[in-house]
JSON list of C-alpha atoms in Angstrom, two decimals:
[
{"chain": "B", "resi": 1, "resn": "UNK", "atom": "CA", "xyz": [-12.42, -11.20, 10.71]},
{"chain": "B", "resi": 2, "resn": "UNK", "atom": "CA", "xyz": [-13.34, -7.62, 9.76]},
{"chain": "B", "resi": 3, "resn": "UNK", "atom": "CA", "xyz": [-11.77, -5.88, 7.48]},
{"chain": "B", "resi": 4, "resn": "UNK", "atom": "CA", "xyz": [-11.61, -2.11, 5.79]},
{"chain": "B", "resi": 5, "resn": "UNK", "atom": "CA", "xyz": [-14.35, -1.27, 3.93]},
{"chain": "B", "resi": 6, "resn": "UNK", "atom": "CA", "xyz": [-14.41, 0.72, 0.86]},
{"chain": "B", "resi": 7, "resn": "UNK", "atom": "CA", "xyz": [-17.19, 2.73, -0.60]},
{"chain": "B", "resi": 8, "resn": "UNK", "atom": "CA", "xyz": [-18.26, 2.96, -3.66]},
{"chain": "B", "resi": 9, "resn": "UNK", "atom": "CA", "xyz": [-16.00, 0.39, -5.46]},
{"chain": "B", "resi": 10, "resn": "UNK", "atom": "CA", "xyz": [-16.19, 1.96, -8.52]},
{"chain": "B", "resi": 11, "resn": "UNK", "atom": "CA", "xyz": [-16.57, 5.70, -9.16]},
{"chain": "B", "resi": 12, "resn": "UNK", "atom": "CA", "xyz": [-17.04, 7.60, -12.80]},
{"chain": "B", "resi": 13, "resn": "UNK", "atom": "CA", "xyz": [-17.13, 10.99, -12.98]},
{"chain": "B", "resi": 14, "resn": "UNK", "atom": "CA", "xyz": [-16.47, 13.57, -15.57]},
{"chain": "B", "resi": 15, "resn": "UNK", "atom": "CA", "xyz": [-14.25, 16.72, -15.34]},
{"chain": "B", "resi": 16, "resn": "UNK", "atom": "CA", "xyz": [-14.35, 19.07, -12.60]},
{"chain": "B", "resi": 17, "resn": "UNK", "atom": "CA", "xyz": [-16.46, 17.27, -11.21]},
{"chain": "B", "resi": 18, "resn": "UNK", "atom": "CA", "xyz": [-16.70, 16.34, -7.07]},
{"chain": "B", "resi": 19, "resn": "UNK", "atom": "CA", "xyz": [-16.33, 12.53, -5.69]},
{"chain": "B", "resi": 20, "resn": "UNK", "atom": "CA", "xyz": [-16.43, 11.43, -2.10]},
{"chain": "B", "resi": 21, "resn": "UNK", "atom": "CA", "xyz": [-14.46, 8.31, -0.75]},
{"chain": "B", "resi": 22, "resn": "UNK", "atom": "CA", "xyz": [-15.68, 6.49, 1.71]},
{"chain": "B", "resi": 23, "resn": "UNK", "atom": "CA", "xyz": [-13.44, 4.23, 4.36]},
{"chain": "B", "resi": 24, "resn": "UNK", "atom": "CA", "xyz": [-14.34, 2.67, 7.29]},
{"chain": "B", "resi": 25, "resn": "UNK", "atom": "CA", "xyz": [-11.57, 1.19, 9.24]},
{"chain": "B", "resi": 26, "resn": "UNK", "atom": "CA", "xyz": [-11.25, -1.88, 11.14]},
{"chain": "B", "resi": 27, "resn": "UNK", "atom": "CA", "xyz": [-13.13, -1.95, 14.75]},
{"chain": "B", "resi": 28, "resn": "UNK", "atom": "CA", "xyz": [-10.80, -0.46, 17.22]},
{"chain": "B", "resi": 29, "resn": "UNK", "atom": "CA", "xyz": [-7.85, 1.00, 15.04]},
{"chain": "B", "resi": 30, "resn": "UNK", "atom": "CA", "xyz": [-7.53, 4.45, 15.85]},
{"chain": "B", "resi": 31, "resn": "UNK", "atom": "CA", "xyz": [-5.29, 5.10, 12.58]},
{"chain": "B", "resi": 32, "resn": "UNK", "atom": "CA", "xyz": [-6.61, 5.97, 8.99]},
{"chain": "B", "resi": 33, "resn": "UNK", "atom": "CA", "xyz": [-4.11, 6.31, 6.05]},
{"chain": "B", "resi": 34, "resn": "UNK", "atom": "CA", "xyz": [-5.36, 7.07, 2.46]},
{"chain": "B", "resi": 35, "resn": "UNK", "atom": "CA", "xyz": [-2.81, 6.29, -0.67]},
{"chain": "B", "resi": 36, "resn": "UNK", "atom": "CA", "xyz": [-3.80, 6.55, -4.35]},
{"chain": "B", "resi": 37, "resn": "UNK", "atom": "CA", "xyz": [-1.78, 4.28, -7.32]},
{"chain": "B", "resi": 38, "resn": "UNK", "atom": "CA", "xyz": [-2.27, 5.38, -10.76]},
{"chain": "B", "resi": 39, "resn": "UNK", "atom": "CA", "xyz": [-2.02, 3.35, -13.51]},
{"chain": "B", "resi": 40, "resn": "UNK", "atom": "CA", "xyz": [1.04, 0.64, -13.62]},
{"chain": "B", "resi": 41, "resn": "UNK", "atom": "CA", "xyz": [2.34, 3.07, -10.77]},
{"chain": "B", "resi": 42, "resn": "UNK", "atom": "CA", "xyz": [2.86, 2.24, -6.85]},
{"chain": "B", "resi": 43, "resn": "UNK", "atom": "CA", "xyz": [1.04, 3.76, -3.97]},
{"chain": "B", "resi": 44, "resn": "UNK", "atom": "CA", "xyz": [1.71, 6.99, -3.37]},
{"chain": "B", "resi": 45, "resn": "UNK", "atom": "CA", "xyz": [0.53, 8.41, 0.32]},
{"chain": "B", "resi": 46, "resn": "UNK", "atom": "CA", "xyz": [-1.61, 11.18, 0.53]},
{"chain": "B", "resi": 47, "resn": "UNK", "atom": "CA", "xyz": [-2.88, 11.92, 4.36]},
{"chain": "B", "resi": 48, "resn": "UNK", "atom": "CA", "xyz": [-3.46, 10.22, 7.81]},
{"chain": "B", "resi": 49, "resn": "UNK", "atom": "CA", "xyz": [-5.58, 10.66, 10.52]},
{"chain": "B", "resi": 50, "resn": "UNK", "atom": "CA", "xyz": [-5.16, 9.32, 14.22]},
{"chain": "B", "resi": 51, "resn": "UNK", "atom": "CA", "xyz": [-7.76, 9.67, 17.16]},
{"chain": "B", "resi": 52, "resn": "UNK", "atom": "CA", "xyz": [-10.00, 12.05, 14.57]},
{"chain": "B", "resi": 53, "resn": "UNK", "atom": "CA", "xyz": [-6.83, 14.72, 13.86]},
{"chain": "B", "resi": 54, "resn": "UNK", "atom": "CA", "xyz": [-4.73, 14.70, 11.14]},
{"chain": "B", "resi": 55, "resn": "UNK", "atom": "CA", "xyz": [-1.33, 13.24, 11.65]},
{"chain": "B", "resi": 56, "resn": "UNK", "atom": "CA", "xyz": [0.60, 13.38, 8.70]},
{"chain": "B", "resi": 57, "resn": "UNK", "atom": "CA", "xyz": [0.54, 14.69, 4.89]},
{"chain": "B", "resi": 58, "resn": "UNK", "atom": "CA", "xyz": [1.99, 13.44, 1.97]},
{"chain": "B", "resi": 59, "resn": "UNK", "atom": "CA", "xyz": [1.49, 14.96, -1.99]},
{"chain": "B", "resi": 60, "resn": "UNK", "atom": "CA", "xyz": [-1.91, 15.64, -1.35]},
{"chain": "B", "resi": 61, "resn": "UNK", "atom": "CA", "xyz": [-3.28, 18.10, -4.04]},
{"chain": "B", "resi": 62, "resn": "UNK", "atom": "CA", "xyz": [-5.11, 21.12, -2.70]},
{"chain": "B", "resi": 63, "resn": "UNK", "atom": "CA", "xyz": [-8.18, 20.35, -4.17]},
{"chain": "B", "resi": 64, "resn": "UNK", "atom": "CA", "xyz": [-8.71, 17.15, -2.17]},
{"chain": "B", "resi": 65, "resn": "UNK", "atom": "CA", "xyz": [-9.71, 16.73, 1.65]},
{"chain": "B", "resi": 66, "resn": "UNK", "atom": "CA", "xyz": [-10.17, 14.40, 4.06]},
{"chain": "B", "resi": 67, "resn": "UNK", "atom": "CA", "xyz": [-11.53, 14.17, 7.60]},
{"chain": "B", "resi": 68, "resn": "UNK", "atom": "CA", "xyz": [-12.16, 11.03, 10.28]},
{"chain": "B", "resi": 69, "resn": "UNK", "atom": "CA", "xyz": [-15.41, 11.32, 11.84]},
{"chain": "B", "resi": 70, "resn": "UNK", "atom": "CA", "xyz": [-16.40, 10.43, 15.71]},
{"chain": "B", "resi": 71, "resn": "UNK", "atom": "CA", "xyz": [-16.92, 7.02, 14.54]},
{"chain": "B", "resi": 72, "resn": "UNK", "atom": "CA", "xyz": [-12.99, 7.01, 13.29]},
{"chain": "B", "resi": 73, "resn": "UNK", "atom": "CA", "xyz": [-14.48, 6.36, 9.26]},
{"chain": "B", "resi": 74, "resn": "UNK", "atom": "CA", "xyz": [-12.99, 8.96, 6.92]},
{"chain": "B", "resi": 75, "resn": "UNK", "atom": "CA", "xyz": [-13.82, 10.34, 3.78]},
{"chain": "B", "resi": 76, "resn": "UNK", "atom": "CA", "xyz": [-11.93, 11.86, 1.13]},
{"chain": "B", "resi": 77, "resn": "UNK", "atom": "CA", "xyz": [-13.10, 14.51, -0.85]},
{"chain": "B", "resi": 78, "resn": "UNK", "atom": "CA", "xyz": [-11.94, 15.81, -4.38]},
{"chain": "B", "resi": 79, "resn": "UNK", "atom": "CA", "xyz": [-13.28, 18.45, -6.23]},
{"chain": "B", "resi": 80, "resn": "UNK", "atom": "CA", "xyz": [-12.51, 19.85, -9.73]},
{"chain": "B", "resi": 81, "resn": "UNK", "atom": "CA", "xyz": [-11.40, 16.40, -10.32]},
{"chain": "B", "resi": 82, "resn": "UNK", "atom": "CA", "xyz": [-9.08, 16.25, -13.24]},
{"chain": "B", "resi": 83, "resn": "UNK", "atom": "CA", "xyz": [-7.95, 13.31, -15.94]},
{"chain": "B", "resi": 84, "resn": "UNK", "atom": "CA", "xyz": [-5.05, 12.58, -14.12]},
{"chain": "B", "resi": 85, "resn": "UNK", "atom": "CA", "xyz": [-6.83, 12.18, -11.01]},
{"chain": "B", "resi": 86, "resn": "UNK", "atom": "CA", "xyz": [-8.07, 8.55, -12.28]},
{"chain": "B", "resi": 87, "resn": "UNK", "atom": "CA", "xyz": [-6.51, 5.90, -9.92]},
{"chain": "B", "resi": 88, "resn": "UNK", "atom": "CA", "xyz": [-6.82, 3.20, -7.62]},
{"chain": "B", "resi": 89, "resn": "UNK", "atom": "CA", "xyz": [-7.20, 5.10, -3.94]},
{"chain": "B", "resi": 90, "resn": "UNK", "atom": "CA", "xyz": [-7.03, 2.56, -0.73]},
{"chain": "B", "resi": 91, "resn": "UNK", "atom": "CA", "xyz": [-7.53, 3.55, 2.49]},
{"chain": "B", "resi": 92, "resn": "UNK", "atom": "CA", "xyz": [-5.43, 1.37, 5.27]},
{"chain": "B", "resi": 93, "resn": "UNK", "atom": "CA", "xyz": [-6.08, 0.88, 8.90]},
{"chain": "B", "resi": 94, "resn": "UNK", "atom": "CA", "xyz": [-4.03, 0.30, 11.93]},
{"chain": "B", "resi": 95, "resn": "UNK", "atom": "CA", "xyz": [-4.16, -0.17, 15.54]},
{"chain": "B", "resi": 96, "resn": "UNK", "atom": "CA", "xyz": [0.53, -0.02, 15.90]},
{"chain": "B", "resi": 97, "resn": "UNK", "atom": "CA", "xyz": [1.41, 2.32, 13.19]},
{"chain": "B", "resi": 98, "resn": "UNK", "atom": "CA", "xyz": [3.61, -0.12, 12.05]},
{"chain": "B", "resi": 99, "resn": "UNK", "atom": "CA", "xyz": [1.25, -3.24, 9.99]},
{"chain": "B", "resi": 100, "resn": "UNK", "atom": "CA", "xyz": [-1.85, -1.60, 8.04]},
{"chain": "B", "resi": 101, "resn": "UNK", "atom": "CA", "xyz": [-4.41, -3.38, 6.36]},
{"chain": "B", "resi": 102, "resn": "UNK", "atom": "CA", "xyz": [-5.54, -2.52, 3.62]},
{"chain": "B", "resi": 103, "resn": "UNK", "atom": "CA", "xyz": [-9.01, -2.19, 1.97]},
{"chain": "B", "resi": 104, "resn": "UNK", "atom": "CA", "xyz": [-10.10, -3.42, -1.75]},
{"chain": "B", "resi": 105, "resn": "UNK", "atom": "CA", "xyz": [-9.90, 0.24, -3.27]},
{"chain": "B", "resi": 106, "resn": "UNK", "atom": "CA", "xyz": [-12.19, 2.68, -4.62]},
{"chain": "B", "resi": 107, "resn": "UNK", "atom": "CA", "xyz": [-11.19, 2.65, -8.55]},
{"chain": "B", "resi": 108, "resn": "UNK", "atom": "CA", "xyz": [-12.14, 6.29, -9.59]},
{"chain": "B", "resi": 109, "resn": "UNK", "atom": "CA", "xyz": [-12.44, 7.15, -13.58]},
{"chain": "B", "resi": 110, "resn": "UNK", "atom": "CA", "xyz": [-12.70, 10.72, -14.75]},
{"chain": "B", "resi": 111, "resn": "UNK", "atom": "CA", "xyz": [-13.81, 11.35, -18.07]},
{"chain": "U", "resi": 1, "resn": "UNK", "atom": "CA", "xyz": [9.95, 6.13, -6.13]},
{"chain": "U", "resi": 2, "resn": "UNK", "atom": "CA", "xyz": [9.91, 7.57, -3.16]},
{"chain": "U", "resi": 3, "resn": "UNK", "atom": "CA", "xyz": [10.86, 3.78, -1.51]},
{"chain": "U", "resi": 4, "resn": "UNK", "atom": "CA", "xyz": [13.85, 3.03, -3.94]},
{"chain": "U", "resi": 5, "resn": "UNK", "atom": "CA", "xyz": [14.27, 0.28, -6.18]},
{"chain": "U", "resi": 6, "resn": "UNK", "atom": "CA", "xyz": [12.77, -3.25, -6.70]},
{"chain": "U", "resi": 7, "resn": "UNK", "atom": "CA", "xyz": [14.22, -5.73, -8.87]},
{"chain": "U", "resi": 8, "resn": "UNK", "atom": "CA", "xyz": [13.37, -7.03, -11.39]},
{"chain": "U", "resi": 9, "resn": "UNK", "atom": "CA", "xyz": [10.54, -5.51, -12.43]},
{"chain": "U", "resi": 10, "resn": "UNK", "atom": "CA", "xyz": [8.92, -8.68, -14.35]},
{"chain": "U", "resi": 11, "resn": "UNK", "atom": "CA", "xyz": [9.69, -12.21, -13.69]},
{"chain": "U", "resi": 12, "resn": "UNK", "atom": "CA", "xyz": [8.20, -15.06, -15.24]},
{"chain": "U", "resi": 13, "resn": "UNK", "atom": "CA", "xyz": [8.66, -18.58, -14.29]},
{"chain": "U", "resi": 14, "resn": "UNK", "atom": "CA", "xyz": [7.31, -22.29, -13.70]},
{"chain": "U", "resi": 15, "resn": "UNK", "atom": "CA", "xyz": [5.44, -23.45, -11.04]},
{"chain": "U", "resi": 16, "resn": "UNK", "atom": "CA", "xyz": [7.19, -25.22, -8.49]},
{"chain": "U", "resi": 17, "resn": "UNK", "atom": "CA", "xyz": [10.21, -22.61, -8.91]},
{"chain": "U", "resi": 18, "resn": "UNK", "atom": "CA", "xyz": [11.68, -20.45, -6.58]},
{"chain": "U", "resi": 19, "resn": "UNK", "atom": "CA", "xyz": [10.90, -16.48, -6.91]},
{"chain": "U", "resi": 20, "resn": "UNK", "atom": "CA", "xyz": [13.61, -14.11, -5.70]},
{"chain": "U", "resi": 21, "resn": "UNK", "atom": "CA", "xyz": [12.62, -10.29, -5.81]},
{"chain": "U", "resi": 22, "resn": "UNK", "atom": "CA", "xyz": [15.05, -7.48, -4.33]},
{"chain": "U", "resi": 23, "resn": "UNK", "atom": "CA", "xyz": [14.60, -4.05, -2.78]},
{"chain": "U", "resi": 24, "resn": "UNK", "atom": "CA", "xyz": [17.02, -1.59, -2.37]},
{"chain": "U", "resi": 25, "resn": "UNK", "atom": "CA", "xyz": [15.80, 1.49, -0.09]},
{"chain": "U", "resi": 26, "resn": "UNK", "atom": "CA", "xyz": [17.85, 5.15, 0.09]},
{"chain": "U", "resi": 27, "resn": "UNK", "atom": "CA", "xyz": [17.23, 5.82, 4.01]},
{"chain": "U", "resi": 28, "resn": "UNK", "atom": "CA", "xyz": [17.62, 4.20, 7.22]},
{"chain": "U", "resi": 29, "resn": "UNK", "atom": "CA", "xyz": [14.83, 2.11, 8.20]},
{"chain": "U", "resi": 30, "resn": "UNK", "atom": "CA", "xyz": [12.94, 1.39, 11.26]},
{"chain": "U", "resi": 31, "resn": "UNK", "atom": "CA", "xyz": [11.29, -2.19, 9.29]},
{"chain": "U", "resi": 32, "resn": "UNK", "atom": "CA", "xyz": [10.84, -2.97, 5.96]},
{"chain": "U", "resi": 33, "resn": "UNK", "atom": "CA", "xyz": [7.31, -4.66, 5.05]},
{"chain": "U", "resi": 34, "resn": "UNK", "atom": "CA", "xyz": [6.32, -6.73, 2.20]},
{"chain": "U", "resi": 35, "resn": "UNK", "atom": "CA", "xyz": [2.94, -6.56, 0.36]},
{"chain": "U", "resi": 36, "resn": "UNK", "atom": "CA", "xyz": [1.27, -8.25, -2.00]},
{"chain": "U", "resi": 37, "resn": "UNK", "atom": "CA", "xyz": [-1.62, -7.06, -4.74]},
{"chain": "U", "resi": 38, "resn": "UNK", "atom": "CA", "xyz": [-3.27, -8.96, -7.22]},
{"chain": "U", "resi": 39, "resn": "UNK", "atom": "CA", "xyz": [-4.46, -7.05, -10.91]},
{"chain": "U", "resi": 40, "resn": "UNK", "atom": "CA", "xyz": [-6.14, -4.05, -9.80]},
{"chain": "U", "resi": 41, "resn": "UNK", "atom": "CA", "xyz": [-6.77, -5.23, -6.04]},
{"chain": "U", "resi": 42, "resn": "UNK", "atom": "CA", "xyz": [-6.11, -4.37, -2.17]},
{"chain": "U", "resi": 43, "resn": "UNK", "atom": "CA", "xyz": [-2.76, -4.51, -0.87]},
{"chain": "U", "resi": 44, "resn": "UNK", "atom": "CA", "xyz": [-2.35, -7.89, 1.40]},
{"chain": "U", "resi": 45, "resn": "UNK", "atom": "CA", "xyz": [0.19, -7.22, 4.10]},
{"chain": "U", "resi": 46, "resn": "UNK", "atom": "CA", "xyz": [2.92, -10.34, 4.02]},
{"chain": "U", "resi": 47, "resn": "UNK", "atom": "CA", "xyz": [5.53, -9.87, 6.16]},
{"chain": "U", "resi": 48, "resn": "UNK", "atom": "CA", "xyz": [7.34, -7.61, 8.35]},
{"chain": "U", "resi": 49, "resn": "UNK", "atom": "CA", "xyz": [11.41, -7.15, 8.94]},
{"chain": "U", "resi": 50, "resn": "UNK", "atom": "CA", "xyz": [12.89, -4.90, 11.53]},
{"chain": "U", "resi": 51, "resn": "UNK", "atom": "CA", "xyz": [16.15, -2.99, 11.41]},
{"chain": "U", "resi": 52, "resn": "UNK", "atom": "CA", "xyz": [17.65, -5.62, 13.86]},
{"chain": "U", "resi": 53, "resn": "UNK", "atom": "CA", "xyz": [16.60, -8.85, 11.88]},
{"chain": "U", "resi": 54, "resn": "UNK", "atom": "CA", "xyz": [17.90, -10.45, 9.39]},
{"chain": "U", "resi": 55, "resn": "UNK", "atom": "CA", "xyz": [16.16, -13.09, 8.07]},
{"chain": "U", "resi": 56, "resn": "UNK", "atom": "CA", "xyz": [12.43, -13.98, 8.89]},
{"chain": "U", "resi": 57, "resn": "UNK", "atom": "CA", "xyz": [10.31, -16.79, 7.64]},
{"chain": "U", "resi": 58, "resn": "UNK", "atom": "CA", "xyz": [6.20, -17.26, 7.49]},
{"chain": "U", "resi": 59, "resn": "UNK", "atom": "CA", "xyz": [4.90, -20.26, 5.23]},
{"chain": "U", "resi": 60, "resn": "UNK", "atom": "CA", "xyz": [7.27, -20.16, 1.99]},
{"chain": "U", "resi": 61, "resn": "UNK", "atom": "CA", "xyz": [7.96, -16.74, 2.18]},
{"chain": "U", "resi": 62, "resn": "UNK", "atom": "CA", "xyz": [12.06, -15.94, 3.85]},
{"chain": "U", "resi": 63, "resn": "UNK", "atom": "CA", "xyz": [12.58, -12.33, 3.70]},
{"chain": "U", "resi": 64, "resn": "UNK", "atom": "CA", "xyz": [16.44, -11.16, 4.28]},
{"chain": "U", "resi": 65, "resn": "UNK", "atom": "CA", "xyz": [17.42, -8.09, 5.06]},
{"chain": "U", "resi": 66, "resn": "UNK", "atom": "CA", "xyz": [20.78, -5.85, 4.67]},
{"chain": "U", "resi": 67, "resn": "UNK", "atom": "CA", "xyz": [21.28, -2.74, 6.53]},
{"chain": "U", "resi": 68, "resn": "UNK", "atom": "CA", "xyz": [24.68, -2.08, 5.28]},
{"chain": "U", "resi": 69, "resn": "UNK", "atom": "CA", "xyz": [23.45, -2.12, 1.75]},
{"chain": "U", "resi": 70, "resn": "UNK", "atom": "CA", "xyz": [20.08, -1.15, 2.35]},
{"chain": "U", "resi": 71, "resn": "UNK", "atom": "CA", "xyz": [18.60, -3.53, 0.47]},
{"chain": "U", "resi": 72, "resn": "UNK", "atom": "CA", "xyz": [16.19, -6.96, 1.30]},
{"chain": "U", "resi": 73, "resn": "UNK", "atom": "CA", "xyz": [14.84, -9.75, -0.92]},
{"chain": "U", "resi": 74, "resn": "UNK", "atom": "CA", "xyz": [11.42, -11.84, -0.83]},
{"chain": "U", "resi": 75, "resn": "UNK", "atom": "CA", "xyz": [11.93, -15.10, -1.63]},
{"chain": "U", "resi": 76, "resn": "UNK", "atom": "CA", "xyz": [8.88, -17.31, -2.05]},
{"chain": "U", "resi": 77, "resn": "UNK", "atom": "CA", "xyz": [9.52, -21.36, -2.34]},
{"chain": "U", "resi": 78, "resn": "UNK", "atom": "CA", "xyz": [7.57, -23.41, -4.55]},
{"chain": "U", "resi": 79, "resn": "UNK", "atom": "CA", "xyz": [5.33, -20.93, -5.95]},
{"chain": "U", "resi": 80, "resn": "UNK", "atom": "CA", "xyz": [2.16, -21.44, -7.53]},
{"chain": "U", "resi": 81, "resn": "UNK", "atom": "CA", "xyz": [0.24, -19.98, -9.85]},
{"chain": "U", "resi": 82, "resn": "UNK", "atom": "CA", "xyz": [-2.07, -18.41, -7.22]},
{"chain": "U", "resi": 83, "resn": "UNK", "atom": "CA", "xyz": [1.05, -16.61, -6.61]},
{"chain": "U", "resi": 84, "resn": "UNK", "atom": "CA", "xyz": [0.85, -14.66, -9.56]},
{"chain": "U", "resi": 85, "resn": "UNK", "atom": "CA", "xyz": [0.45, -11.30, -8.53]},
{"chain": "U", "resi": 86, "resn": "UNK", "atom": "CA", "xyz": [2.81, -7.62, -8.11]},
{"chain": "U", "resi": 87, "resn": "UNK", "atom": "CA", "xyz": [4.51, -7.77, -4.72]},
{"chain": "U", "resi": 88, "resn": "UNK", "atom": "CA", "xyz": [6.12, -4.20, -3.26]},
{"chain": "U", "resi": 89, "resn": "UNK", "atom": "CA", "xyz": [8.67, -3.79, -0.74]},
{"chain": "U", "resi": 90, "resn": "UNK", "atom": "CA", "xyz": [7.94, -0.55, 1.78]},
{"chain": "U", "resi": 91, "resn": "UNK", "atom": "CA", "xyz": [9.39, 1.32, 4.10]},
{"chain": "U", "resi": 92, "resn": "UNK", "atom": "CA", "xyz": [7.88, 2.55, 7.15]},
{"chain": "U", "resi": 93, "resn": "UNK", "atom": "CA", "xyz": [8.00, 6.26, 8.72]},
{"chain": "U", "resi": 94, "resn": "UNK", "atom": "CA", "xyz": [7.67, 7.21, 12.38]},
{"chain": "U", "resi": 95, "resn": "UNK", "atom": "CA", "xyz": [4.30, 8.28, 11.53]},
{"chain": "U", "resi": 96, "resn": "UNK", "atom": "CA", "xyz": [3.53, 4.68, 9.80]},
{"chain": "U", "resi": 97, "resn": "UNK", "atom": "CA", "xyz": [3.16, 6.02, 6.67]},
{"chain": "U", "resi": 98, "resn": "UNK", "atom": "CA", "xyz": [4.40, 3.71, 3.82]},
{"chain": "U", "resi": 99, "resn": "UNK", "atom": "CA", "xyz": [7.00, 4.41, 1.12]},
{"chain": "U", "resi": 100, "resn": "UNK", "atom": "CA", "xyz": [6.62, 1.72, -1.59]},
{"chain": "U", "resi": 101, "resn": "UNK", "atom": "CA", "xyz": [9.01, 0.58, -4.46]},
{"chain": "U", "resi": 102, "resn": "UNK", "atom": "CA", "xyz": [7.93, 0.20, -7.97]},
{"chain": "U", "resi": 103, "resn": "UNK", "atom": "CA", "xyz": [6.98, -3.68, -7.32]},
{"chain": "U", "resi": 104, "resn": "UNK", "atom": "CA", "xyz": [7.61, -6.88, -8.79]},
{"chain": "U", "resi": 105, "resn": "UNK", "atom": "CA", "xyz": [5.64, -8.61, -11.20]},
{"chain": "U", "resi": 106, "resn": "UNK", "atom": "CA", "xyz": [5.26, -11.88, -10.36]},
{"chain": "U", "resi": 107, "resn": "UNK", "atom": "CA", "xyz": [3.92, -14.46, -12.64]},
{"chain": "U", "resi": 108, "resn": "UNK", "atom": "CA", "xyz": [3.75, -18.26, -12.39]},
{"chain": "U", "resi": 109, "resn": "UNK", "atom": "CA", "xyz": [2.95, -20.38, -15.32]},
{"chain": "U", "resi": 110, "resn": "UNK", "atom": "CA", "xyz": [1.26, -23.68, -14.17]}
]
């Protein structure tokens, strides 16, 4: 079965730099959630998107965005990316709001 | 957290062993989901309680779940080392966002 893809897996960048995160959901869920886990942390919820519009927004820093596209994938962007920003950040899909599946990650590293 | 509390936060044991981890949540709850994520991977959905259940079972995992303490525990029978791995309890908003503990760290010794 299809699952959520993740793009790139891996991501270096150095200070203040920009990154884009690429997710593209499951065929036919109309829901996108993004959530990033530092180190040794749990996930923490940053935004979600249904039917292309936002729908809810979590401790999303201002220097990050996000958008789902016509084709319901999403990206999020970060700019002036910071130390702390390094983390695990998965991107979910669901068709019920309720189960989400989840997609490998995009492990981001700012030197 | 913004979940609550899982404990404990490490357990070791032997394969073949029963593994008991508890949540404890601070807010009513429309279901409480289980998940599952191996060293630095994707989050694998397990199982999923509503407010009106109280027990439910799939393969060796029996998830319970107390509304009057706000709390619920995974237990997973016979584990094996494959189970090895951090499990997190979550709670669900109206908007399906998740709010996840701090996770369990699982580990079976073969």
């Amino acid at each position: 079965a299809a699952g959520v893809i993740q793009s790139p897996r891996h991501l270096i960048k150095e200070k203040r730099e920009t990154a884009t995160l690429k997710c593209y959901p499951i065929p036919r869920h109309d829901t996108v959630y993004w959530y990033q886990q530092g180190p040794g942390q749990d996930p923490q919820f940053l935004i979600s998107f249904y039917e292309k519009m936002q729908s809810d927004k979590g401790s999303i820093p201002d220097r990050f965005s996000a958008q789902q596209f016509s084709d319901y994938h999403s990206e999020l962007n970060m700019s002036s990316l910071e130390l702390g920003d390094s983390a695990l950040y998965f991107c979910a899909s669901s068709s019920t709001r309720t189960e989400q599946f989840f997609g490998p990650g995009t492990r981001l590293t700012v030197l | 957290s913004q979940q609550g509390e899982e404990d404990p936060q490490a357990l070791s044991i032997q394969e073949g062993e029963n593994a008991t981890m508890n949540c404890s949540y601070k807010t009513s709850i429309n279901n409480l989901q289980w998940y599952r994520q191996n060293s630095g991977r994707g989050l694998v959905h397990l199982i999923l309680i509503r407010s009106n259940e109280r027990e439910k079972h799939s393969g060796r995992l029996r998830v319970t779940l107390d509304t009057s303490k706000k709390s619920s525990s995974l237990l997973i029978t016979a584990s094996r080392a494959a189970d090895t791995a951090s499990y997190f309890c979550s709670r669900g908003s109206t908007l399906g966002r998740l709010y996840f503990g701090r996770g369990t760290q699982l580990t079976v010794w073969p």
